[in-house]
Amino acid sequence: MRFQFKVPGGDVSRRDFLRSVALAGGLLALQRGVGASPSFALFQDSPGLKFHDPFNAEPDLARLVQSWMTPLEHFYIRSHGATPTLDPGTYRLRIVGLVERELSLSLSDLSSLYAQASGIATLQCAGNRRDEFSLVKKVGGVPWGPGAIGNASWEGVRLAELLQAAGLKDGARHVQFLALDRVEHGGTTAPFGASIPLEKAMAPETLLAYAMNGETLSPAHGFPLRAVVPGYFGVRSVKWIDTITVSAEESPNYFQQKAYKIMPPEADEKTADWTSAPPLNDMIVNSVVGTLDVDARSKTPVAHLRGYAVPTGATGDSLAQVEISPDGGKSWQTAEFSSPEMPFCWRLWEAKVPIGAHVSAFAVRATARSGATQKPEIDWNFKGYGFNAYHHRSLS
Ligand SMILES: Nc1nc2c(c(=O)[nH]1)N[C@H]1C(S)=C(S)[C@@H](COP(=O)(O)O)O[C@H]1N2
Ligand SMILES: [Mo]
């Protein structure tokens, strides 16, 4: 399936027009050096987000499910260290490794030498819903609720175009990203890094983005340049990119090798066999109830539920259905989608379910066209990644 770059629906052309106007403004500001704000400015300016710590924040769930396109003020922030303050005037992206020609590109090189590409994609942290693992047994890490997810438009250039310009050498199999942040881990400080298989790097949906929702990237979301890898968990969408290395091997970075892998339930920090577990790349099917309102006027009260759902991140997969159960999974009612269907994007849904006697909670599950579906329970893993058991919402 080809990645599509247009939003289906009524006011498309106007919205796209406004977006490209905003983008042009953003680019100009970026080239003039406006927009490089101090690292912590965003934290004071984010009333729409709840901060778990100074680097990590998620929106209120009820607000999150109000809009298919997530506005910046409700878009989660997941950073392993402080936001670096970067000078767009001196910034250079370097492309090295198994390439015919090394490239060193300024921001204006990027926007003038390469075609602008954009796409809408959902970003989701692999730790989304992590707090539900802790109901079974405590896990470490940021205690994410279901808000570590958002859907945005991303504007930049195709990674494939840059790699073609650099020319790939024989043996190229992975594309590594190394960032400009400084992350403390195990007594040392090092930049964040990750890699993606060459095939995904060459896919049309994979971008290097300088703008989000038509505005210059904010510092917290990766200004001046980040990777956007649609379909993959957010960890591979590296922010504040410094160097891209084309290589035969995956990135040696800690976050590629020793985190973001799902370990068996009996494993812990000491016993985990990191080398044989595959990296967590493709997102998995998931759904969440965002709001529940009760209409008590009718004879049988009705629950109005709204939420989000995501298919797997596999290219070509999409959601087949979302279902709600009022009785702990014995019976299911199909929800209706209330947003467009786009590759690599979430969908919003809603359902009106009668509240019969004995109903105290609702469960939701999504099923993808690939057949992937959610289960009532899933295996615990000590890093708390990939929670996608049925989501529950109680009436009271
Ligand atoms: N350089 C850098 N890139 C990064 C991270 C980071 O800590 N440093 N966090 C990653 C993770 S785990 C996620 S989920 C996404 C979050 O992107 P956002 O903060 O724009 O929502 O960024 C990814 N890119
Ligand atoms: Mo993440």
mmCIF file of N, CA and C in Angstrom, residues 188-301:
data_model
loop_
_atom_site.group_PDB
_atom_site.id
_atom_site.type_symbol
_atom_site.label_atom_id
_atom_site.label_comp_id
_atom_site.label_asym_id
_atom_site.label_seq_id
_atom_site.Cartn_x
_atom_site.Cartn_y
_atom_site.Cartn_z
ATOM 1 N N THR A 188 27.229 6.972 33.274
ATOM 2 C CA THR A 188 27.836 7.705 32.160
ATOM 3 C C THR A 188 26.780 8.567 31.473
ATOM 4 N N THR A 189 27.239 9.473 30.643
ATOM 5 C CA THR A 189 26.328 10.324 29.887
ATOM 6 C C THR A 189 26.640 10.136 28.411
ATOM 7 N N ALA A 190 25.618 9.833 27.629
ATOM 8 C CA ALA A 190 25.836 9.561 26.205
ATOM 9 C C ALA A 190 24.612 10.013 25.418
ATOM 10 N N PRO A 191 24.774 10.261 24.110
ATOM 11 C CA PRO A 191 23.608 10.647 23.308
ATOM 12 C C PRO A 191 22.652 9.475 23.117
ATOM 13 N N PHE A 192 21.392 9.804 22.885
ATOM 14 C CA PHE A 192 20.382 8.801 22.537
ATOM 15 C C PHE A 192 20.653 8.337 21.099
ATOM 16 N N GLY A 193 20.401 7.064 20.836
ATOM 17 C CA GLY A 193 20.568 6.554 19.481
ATOM 18 C C GLY A 193 19.657 5.371 19.227
ATOM 19 N N ALA A 194 19.424 5.089 17.957
ATOM 20 C CA ALA A 194 18.583 3.949 17.563
ATOM 21 C C ALA A 194 18.894 3.640 16.110
ATOM 22 N N SER A 195 18.370 2.513 15.618
ATOM 23 C CA SER A 195 18.493 2.253 14.183
ATOM 24 C C SER A 195 17.244 1.580 13.665
ATOM 25 N N ILE A 196 17.080 1.665 12.354
ATOM 26 C CA ILE A 196 15.969 0.981 11.691
ATOM 27 C C ILE A 196 16.551 0.185 10.524
ATOM 28 N N PRO A 197 15.878 -0.903 10.152
ATOM 29 C CA PRO A 197 16.366 -1.673 9.002
ATOM 30 C C PRO A 197 16.342 -0.802 7.738
ATOM 31 N N LEU A 198 17.268 -1.045 6.818
ATOM 32 C CA LEU A 198 17.376 -0.241 5.595
ATOM 33 C C LEU A 198 16.037 -0.181 4.847
ATOM 34 N N GLU A 199 15.334 -1.316 4.837
ATOM 35 C CA GLU A 199 14.066 -1.362 4.110
ATOM 36 C C GLU A 199 13.087 -0.308 4.638
ATOM 37 N N LYS A 200 13.028 -0.160 5.963
ATOM 38 C CA LYS A 200 12.123 0.840 6.551
ATOM 39 C C LYS A 200 12.652 2.256 6.285
ATOM 40 N N ALA A 201 13.973 2.388 6.282
ATOM 41 C CA ALA A 201 14.560 3.716 6.012
ATOM 42 C C ALA A 201 14.234 4.167 4.591
ATOM 43 N N MET A 202 14.135 3.199 3.661
ATOM 44 C CA MET A 202 13.862 3.527 2.262
ATOM 45 C C MET A 202 12.359 3.612 1.967
ATOM 46 N N ALA A 203 11.525 3.258 2.919
ATOM 47 C CA ALA A 203 10.073 3.278 2.693
ATOM 48 C C ALA A 203 9.596 4.730 2.587
ATOM 49 N N PRO A 204 8.568 4.979 1.733
ATOM 50 C CA PRO A 204 8.174 6.374 1.474
ATOM 51 C C PRO A 204 7.643 7.111 2.692
ATOM 52 N N GLU A 205 7.165 6.389 3.689
ATOM 53 C CA GLU A 205 6.588 7.060 4.861
ATOM 54 C C GLU A 205 7.642 7.594 5.824
ATOM 55 N N THR A 206 8.871 7.106 5.725
ATOM 56 C CA THR A 206 9.886 7.479 6.721
ATOM 57 C C THR A 206 10.493 8.840 6.381
ATOM 58 N N LEU A 207 10.395 9.754 7.339
ATOM 59 C CA LEU A 207 10.776 11.147 7.086
ATOM 60 C C LEU A 207 11.840 11.630 8.053
ATOM 61 N N LEU A 208 12.540 12.670 7.628
ATOM 62 C CA LEU A 208 13.265 13.528 8.565
ATOM 63 C C LEU A 208 12.447 14.800 8.607
ATOM 64 N N ALA A 209 11.889 15.112 9.757
ATOM 65 C CA ALA A 209 10.915 16.201 9.841
ATOM 66 C C ALA A 209 11.504 17.422 10.516
ATOM 67 N N TYR A 210 11.204 18.594 9.930
ATOM 68 C CA TYR A 210 11.570 19.860 10.567
ATOM 69 C C TYR A 210 10.335 20.602 11.057
ATOM 70 N N ALA A 211 9.165 20.059 10.759
ATOM 71 C CA ALA A 211 7.935 20.702 11.226
ATOM 72 C C ALA A 211 6.914 19.652 11.634
ATOM 73 N N MET A 212 6.018 20.073 12.509
ATOM 74 C CA MET A 212 4.973 19.195 13.055
ATOM 75 C C MET A 212 3.680 19.997 13.065
ATOM 76 N N ASN A 213 2.622 19.446 12.526
ATOM 77 C CA ASN A 213 1.341 20.166 12.428
ATOM 78 C C ASN A 213 1.528 21.548 11.787
ATOM 79 N N GLY A 214 2.430 21.625 10.818
ATOM 80 C CA GLY A 214 2.598 22.863 10.074
ATOM 81 C C GLY A 214 3.431 23.933 10.755
ATOM 82 N N GLU A 215 3.997 23.623 11.907
ATOM 83 C CA GLU A 215 4.823 24.609 12.618
ATOM 84 C C GLU A 215 6.213 24.036 12.816
ATOM 85 N N THR A 216 7.197 24.905 12.827
ATOM 86 C CA THR A 216 8.561 24.479 13.136
ATOM 87 C C THR A 216 8.526 23.578 14.375
ATOM 88 N N LEU A 217 9.268 22.491 14.351
ATOM 89 C CA LEU A 217 9.306 21.580 15.501
ATOM 90 C C LEU A 217 9.576 22.361 16.773
ATOM 91 N N SER A 218 8.913 21.992 17.835
ATOM 92 C CA SER A 218 9.214 22.632 19.118
ATOM 93 C C SER A 218 10.476 21.964 19.675
ATOM 94 N N PRO A 219 11.194 22.656 20.564
ATOM 95 C CA PRO A 219 12.420 22.065 21.119
ATOM 96 C C PRO A 219 12.179 20.660 21.700
ATOM 97 N N ALA A 220 11.120 20.490 22.464
ATOM 98 C CA ALA A 220 10.891 19.202 23.126
ATOM 99 C C ALA A 220 10.614 18.078 22.128
ATOM 100 N N HIS A 221 10.098 18.427 20.952
ATOM 101 C CA HIS A 221 9.768 17.380 19.973
ATOM 102 C C HIS A 221 10.863 17.204 18.923
ATOM 103 N N GLY A 222 12.044 17.816 19.154
ATOM 104 C CA GLY A 222 13.178 17.470 18.300
ATOM 105 C C GLY A 222 13.793 18.562 17.472
ATOM 106 N N PHE A 223 13.434 19.825 17.720
ATOM 107 C CA PHE A 223 14.003 20.922 16.936
ATOM 108 C C PHE A 223 15.525 20.840 16.909
ATOM 109 N N PRO A 224 16.169 20.966 15.752
ATOM 110 C CA PRO A 224 15.568 21.375 14.481
ATOM 111 C C PRO A 224 15.194 20.216 13.549
ATOM 112 N N LEU A 225 15.598 18.987 13.855
ATOM 113 C CA LEU A 225 15.319 17.898 12.915
ATOM 114 C C LEU A 225 15.189 16.581 13.669
ATOM 115 N N ARG A 226 14.165 15.809 13.307
ATOM 116 C CA ARG A 226 13.974 14.501 13.927
ATOM 117 C C ARG A 226 13.589 13.472 12.872
ATOM 118 N N ALA A 227 13.782 12.213 13.204
ATOM 119 C CA ALA A 227 13.256 11.144 12.363
ATOM 120 C C ALA A 227 11.798 10.920 12.729
ATOM 121 N N VAL A 228 10.997 10.538 11.740
ATOM 122 C CA VAL A 228 9.629 10.074 11.992
ATOM 123 C C VAL A 228 9.493 8.753 11.251
ATOM 124 N N VAL A 229 9.313 7.693 12.023
ATOM 125 C CA VAL A 229 9.263 6.342 11.450
ATOM 126 C C VAL A 229 7.865 5.777 11.677
ATOM 127 N N PRO A 230 6.914 6.073 10.767
ATOM 128 C CA PRO A 230 5.523 5.669 10.966
ATOM 129 C C PRO A 230 5.387 4.143 11.093
ATOM 130 N N GLY A 231 4.541 3.717 12.017
ATOM 131 C CA GLY A 231 4.329 2.287 12.229
ATOM 132 C C GLY A 231 5.232 1.711 13.302
ATOM 133 N N TYR A 232 6.360 2.351 13.554
ATOM 134 C CA TYR A 232 7.274 1.881 14.606
ATOM 135 C C TYR A 232 6.970 2.613 15.912
ATOM 136 N N PHE A 233 7.250 1.972 17.030
ATOM 137 C CA PHE A 233 7.144 2.665 18.305
ATOM 138 C C PHE A 233 8.038 3.903 18.272
ATOM 139 N N GLY A 234 7.653 4.903 19.061
ATOM 140 C CA GLY A 234 8.289 6.216 19.033
ATOM 141 C C GLY A 234 9.788 6.215 19.235
ATOM 142 N N VAL A 235 10.289 5.204 19.936
ATOM 143 C CA VAL A 235 11.715 5.149 20.266
ATOM 144 C C VAL A 235 12.623 5.257 19.039
ATOM 145 N N ARG A 236 12.154 4.810 17.876
ATOM 146 C CA ARG A 236 13.016 4.878 16.679
ATOM 147 C C ARG A 236 12.913 6.237 15.978
ATOM 148 N N SER A 237 11.946 7.055 16.393
ATOM 149 C CA SER A 237 11.799 8.384 15.781
ATOM 150 C C SER A 237 12.703 9.358 16.531
ATOM 151 N N VAL A 238 13.984 9.243 16.271
ATOM 152 C CA VAL A 238 15.012 9.944 17.048
ATOM 153 C C VAL A 238 14.923 11.460 16.838
ATOM 154 N N LYS A 239 14.899 12.180 17.961
ATOM 155 C CA LYS A 239 14.827 13.647 17.942
ATOM 156 C C LYS A 239 16.244 14.231 17.919
ATOM 157 N N TRP A 240 16.358 15.502 17.564
ATOM 158 C CA TRP A 240 17.641 16.234 17.595
ATOM 159 C C TRP A 240 18.750 15.432 16.894
ATOM 160 N N ILE A 241 18.482 15.004 15.671
ATOM 161 C CA ILE A 241 19.424 14.134 14.967
ATOM 162 C C ILE A 241 20.727 14.856 14.659
ATOM 163 N N ASP A 242 21.822 14.190 14.929
ATOM 164 C CA ASP A 242 23.158 14.695 14.624
ATOM 165 C C ASP A 242 23.709 13.946 13.410
ATOM 166 N N THR A 243 23.852 12.631 13.555
ATOM 167 C CA THR A 243 24.501 11.835 12.520
ATOM 168 C C THR A 243 23.643 10.639 12.122
ATOM 169 N N ILE A 244 23.602 10.386 10.827
ATOM 170 C CA ILE A 244 22.970 9.181 10.296
ATOM 171 C C ILE A 244 24.098 8.304 9.759
ATOM 172 N N THR A 245 24.194 7.086 10.252
ATOM 173 C CA THR A 245 25.248 6.174 9.804
ATOM 174 C C THR A 245 24.622 4.963 9.116
ATOM 175 N N VAL A 246 24.963 4.778 7.859
ATOM 176 C CA VAL A 246 24.492 3.589 7.145
ATOM 177 C C VAL A 246 25.470 2.461 7.474
ATOM 178 N N SER A 247 24.940 1.305 7.882
ATOM 179 C CA SER A 247 25.829 0.280 8.419
ATOM 180 C C SER A 247 25.331 -1.132 8.121
ATOM 181 N N ALA A 248 26.195 -2.087 8.391
ATOM 182 C CA ALA A 248 25.811 -3.494 8.263
ATOM 183 C C ALA A 248 25.090 -3.960 9.518
ATOM 184 N N GLU A 249 25.361 -3.281 10.644
ATOM 185 C CA GLU A 249 24.831 -3.703 11.940
ATOM 186 C C GLU A 249 23.841 -2.687 12.493
ATOM 187 N N GLU A 250 23.031 -3.158 13.444
ATOM 188 C CA GLU A 250 22.158 -2.240 14.182
ATOM 189 C C GLU A 250 22.995 -1.247 14.983
ATOM 190 N N SER A 251 22.357 -0.188 15.431
ATOM 191 C CA SER A 251 23.029 0.794 16.288
ATOM 192 C C SER A 251 23.545 0.108 17.559
ATOM 193 N N PRO A 252 24.783 0.410 17.973
ATOM 194 C CA PRO A 252 25.305 -0.148 19.224
ATOM 195 C C PRO A 252 24.780 0.605 20.456
ATOM 196 N N ASN A 253 23.979 1.641 20.251
ATOM 197 C CA ASN A 253 23.510 2.488 21.349
ATOM 198 C C ASN A 253 22.730 1.666 22.387
ATOM 199 N N TYR A 254 22.891 2.057 23.646
ATOM 200 C CA TYR A 254 22.164 1.406 24.750
ATOM 201 C C TYR A 254 20.679 1.245 24.451
ATOM 202 N N PHE A 255 20.034 2.294 23.884
ATOM 203 C CA PHE A 255 18.580 2.245 23.694
ATOM 204 C C PHE A 255 18.160 1.307 22.562
ATOM 205 N N GLN A 256 19.132 0.912 21.720
ATOM 206 C CA GLN A 256 18.846 -0.099 20.712
ATOM 207 C C GLN A 256 19.134 -1.503 21.257
ATOM 208 N N GLN A 257 20.199 -1.602 22.056
ATOM 209 C CA GLN A 257 20.687 -2.922 22.460
ATOM 210 C C GLN A 257 20.136 -3.418 23.803
ATOM 211 N N LYS A 258 19.956 -2.508 24.754
ATOM 212 C CA LYS A 258 19.659 -2.934 26.134
ATOM 213 C C LYS A 258 18.368 -2.358 26.695
ATOM 214 N N ALA A 259 17.487 -1.926 25.850
ATOM 215 C CA ALA A 259 16.174 -1.431 26.282
ATOM 216 C C ALA A 259 15.261 -1.630 25.088
ATOM 217 N N TYR A 260 13.987 -1.317 25.249
ATOM 218 C CA TYR A 260 13.032 -1.419 24.137
ATOM 219 C C TYR A 260 13.044 -2.798 23.473
ATOM 220 N N LYS A 261 13.072 -3.823 24.342
ATOM 221 C CA LYS A 261 12.881 -5.207 23.904
ATOM 222 C C LYS A 261 11.927 -5.824 24.918
ATOM 223 N N ILE A 262 11.047 -6.710 24.466
ATOM 224 C CA ILE A 262 10.123 -7.353 25.401
ATOM 225 C C ILE A 262 10.744 -8.650 25.911
ATOM 226 N N MET A 263 10.925 -8.695 27.217
ATOM 227 C CA MET A 263 11.568 -9.843 27.863
ATOM 228 C C MET A 263 10.501 -10.795 28.415
ATOM 229 N N PRO A 264 10.834 -12.089 28.529
ATOM 230 C CA PRO A 264 9.884 -13.023 29.124
ATOM 231 C C PRO A 264 9.569 -12.644 30.586
ATOM 232 N N PRO A 265 8.389 -13.071 31.082
ATOM 233 C CA PRO A 265 7.929 -12.606 32.406
ATOM 234 C C PRO A 265 8.894 -12.921 33.552
ATOM 235 N N GLU A 266 9.706 -13.974 33.404
ATOM 236 C CA GLU A 266 10.597 -14.345 34.519
ATOM 237 C C GLU A 266 11.902 -13.540 34.499
ATOM 238 N N ALA A 267 12.170 -12.826 33.395
ATOM 239 C CA ALA A 267 13.447 -12.097 33.288
ATOM 240 C C ALA A 267 13.439 -10.836 34.146
ATOM 241 N N ASP A 268 14.609 -10.441 34.618
ATOM 242 C CA ASP A 268 14.763 -9.146 35.275
ATOM 243 C C ASP A 268 16.049 -8.492 34.769
ATOM 244 N N GLU A 269 16.365 -7.337 35.326
ATOM 245 C CA GLU A 269 17.522 -6.556 34.871
ATOM 246 C C GLU A 269 18.802 -7.410 34.816
ATOM 247 N N LYS A 270 18.959 -8.293 35.819
ATOM 248 C CA LYS A 270 20.210 -9.066 35.893
ATOM 249 C C LYS A 270 20.218 -10.254 34.938
ATOM 250 N N THR A 271 19.063 -10.903 34.744
ATOM 251 C CA THR A 271 19.057 -12.148 33.965
ATOM 252 C C THR A 271 18.680 -11.936 32.497
ATOM 253 N N ALA A 272 18.223 -10.734 32.145
ATOM 254 C CA ALA A 272 17.720 -10.512 30.779
ATOM 255 C C ALA A 272 18.791 -10.832 29.727
ATOM 256 N N ASP A 273 18.394 -11.598 28.716
ATOM 257 C CA ASP A 273 19.297 -11.921 27.611
ATOM 258 C C ASP A 273 19.015 -10.933 26.481
ATOM 259 N N TRP A 274 19.715 -9.803 26.531
ATOM 260 C CA TRP A 274 19.408 -8.726 25.589
ATOM 261 C C TRP A 274 19.807 -9.091 24.165
ATOM 262 N N THR A 275 20.852 -9.879 23.994
ATOM 263 C CA THR A 275 21.351 -10.097 22.627
ATOM 264 C C THR A 275 20.399 -10.917 21.770
ATOM 265 N N SER A 276 19.680 -11.890 22.375
ATOM 266 C CA SER A 276 18.845 -12.711 21.482
ATOM 267 C C SER A 276 17.440 -12.141 21.266
ATOM 268 N N ALA A 277 17.035 -11.164 22.062
ATOM 269 C CA ALA A 277 15.687 -10.602 21.857
ATOM 270 C C ALA A 277 15.706 -9.576 20.729
ATOM 271 N N PRO A 278 14.683 -9.604 19.878
ATOM 272 C CA PRO A 278 14.641 -8.638 18.765
ATOM 273 C C PRO A 278 14.263 -7.240 19.265
ATOM 274 N N PRO A 279 14.672 -6.187 18.551
ATOM 275 C CA PRO A 279 14.254 -4.837 18.950
ATOM 276 C C PRO A 279 12.752 -4.670 18.763
ATOM 277 N N LEU A 280 12.148 -3.864 19.605
ATOM 278 C CA LEU A 280 10.713 -3.590 19.522
ATOM 279 C C LEU A 280 10.515 -2.508 18.464
ATOM 280 N N ASN A 281 10.018 -2.882 17.303
ATOM 281 C CA ASN A 281 9.832 -1.902 16.223
ATOM 282 C C ASN A 281 8.365 -1.656 15.926
ATOM 283 N N ASP A 282 7.694 -2.578 15.237
ATOM 284 C CA ASP A 282 6.292 -2.382 14.851
ATOM 285 C C ASP A 282 5.396 -2.188 16.068
ATOM 286 N N MET A 283 4.526 -1.214 15.987
ATOM 287 C CA MET A 283 3.508 -1.058 17.025
ATOM 288 C C MET A 283 2.580 -2.267 17.008
ATOM 289 N N ILE A 284 1.891 -2.463 18.126
ATOM 290 C CA ILE A 284 0.949 -3.579 18.226
ATOM 291 C C ILE A 284 -0.473 -3.015 18.371
ATOM 292 N N VAL A 285 -1.457 -3.863 18.041
ATOM 293 C CA VAL A 285 -2.850 -3.398 18.064
ATOM 294 C C VAL A 285 -3.232 -3.000 19.489
ATOM 295 N N ASN A 286 -4.010 -1.909 19.615
ATOM 296 C CA ASN A 286 -4.345 -1.414 20.943
ATOM 297 C C ASN A 286 -5.600 -0.546 20.871
ATOM 298 N N SER A 287 -6.291 -0.405 21.980
ATOM 299 C CA SER A 287 -7.440 0.506 22.037
ATOM 300 C C SER A 287 -7.679 0.933 23.476
ATOM 301 N N VAL A 288 -8.249 2.101 23.617
ATOM 302 C CA VAL A 288 -8.434 2.703 24.938
ATOM 303 C C VAL A 288 -9.759 3.463 24.971
ATOM 304 N N VAL A 289 -10.465 3.358 26.099
ATOM 305 C CA VAL A 289 -11.652 4.191 26.324
ATOM 306 C C VAL A 289 -11.176 5.532 26.860
ATOM 307 N N GLY A 290 -11.534 6.607 26.171
ATOM 308 C CA GLY A 290 -11.070 7.929 26.600
ATOM 309 C C GLY A 290 -12.068 8.664 27.474
ATOM 310 N N THR A 291 -13.344 8.608 27.084
ATOM 311 C CA THR A 291 -14.383 9.268 27.893
ATOM 312 C C THR A 291 -15.595 8.360 28.001
ATOM 313 N N LEU A 292 -16.317 8.523 29.092
ATOM 314 C CA LEU A 292 -17.560 7.796 29.303
ATOM 315 C C LEU A 292 -18.570 8.781 29.889
ATOM 316 N N ASP A 293 -19.639 9.022 29.145
ATOM 317 C CA ASP A 293 -20.702 9.906 29.637
ATOM 318 C C ASP A 293 -21.982 9.103 29.696
ATOM 319 N N VAL A 294 -22.749 9.318 30.755
ATOM 320 C CA VAL A 294 -23.986 8.560 30.888
ATOM 321 C C VAL A 294 -25.170 9.468 30.604
ATOM 322 N N ASP A 295 -26.012 8.996 29.673
ATOM 323 C CA ASP A 295 -27.265 9.695 29.401
ATOM 324 C C ASP A 295 -28.358 8.986 30.193
ATOM 325 N N ALA A 296 -28.789 9.624 31.275
ATOM 326 C CA ALA A 296 -29.729 8.970 32.196
ATOM 327 C C ALA A 296 -31.178 9.298 31.865
ATOM 328 N N ARG A 297 -31.385 10.084 30.771
ATOM 329 C CA ARG A 297 -32.761 10.520 30.476
ATOM 330 C C ARG A 297 -33.629 9.385 29.949
ATOM 331 N N SER A 298 -33.028 8.494 29.155
ATOM 332 C CA SER A 298 -33.849 7.425 28.588
ATOM 333 C C SER A 298 -34.180 6.390 29.660
ATOM 334 N N LYS A 299 -35.139 5.539 29.337
ATOM 335 C CA LYS A 299 -35.634 4.543 30.298
ATOM 336 C C LYS A 299 -34.484 3.665 30.780
ATOM 337 N N THR A 300 -33.768 3.106 29.792
ATOM 338 C CA THR A 300 -32.539 2.385 30.130
ATOM 339 C C THR A 300 -31.406 3.370 29.941
ATOM 340 N N PRO A 301 -30.655 3.702 30.954
ATOM 341 C CA PRO A 301 -29.556 4.643 30.744
ATOM 342 C C PRO A 301 -28.549 4.115 29.723
#
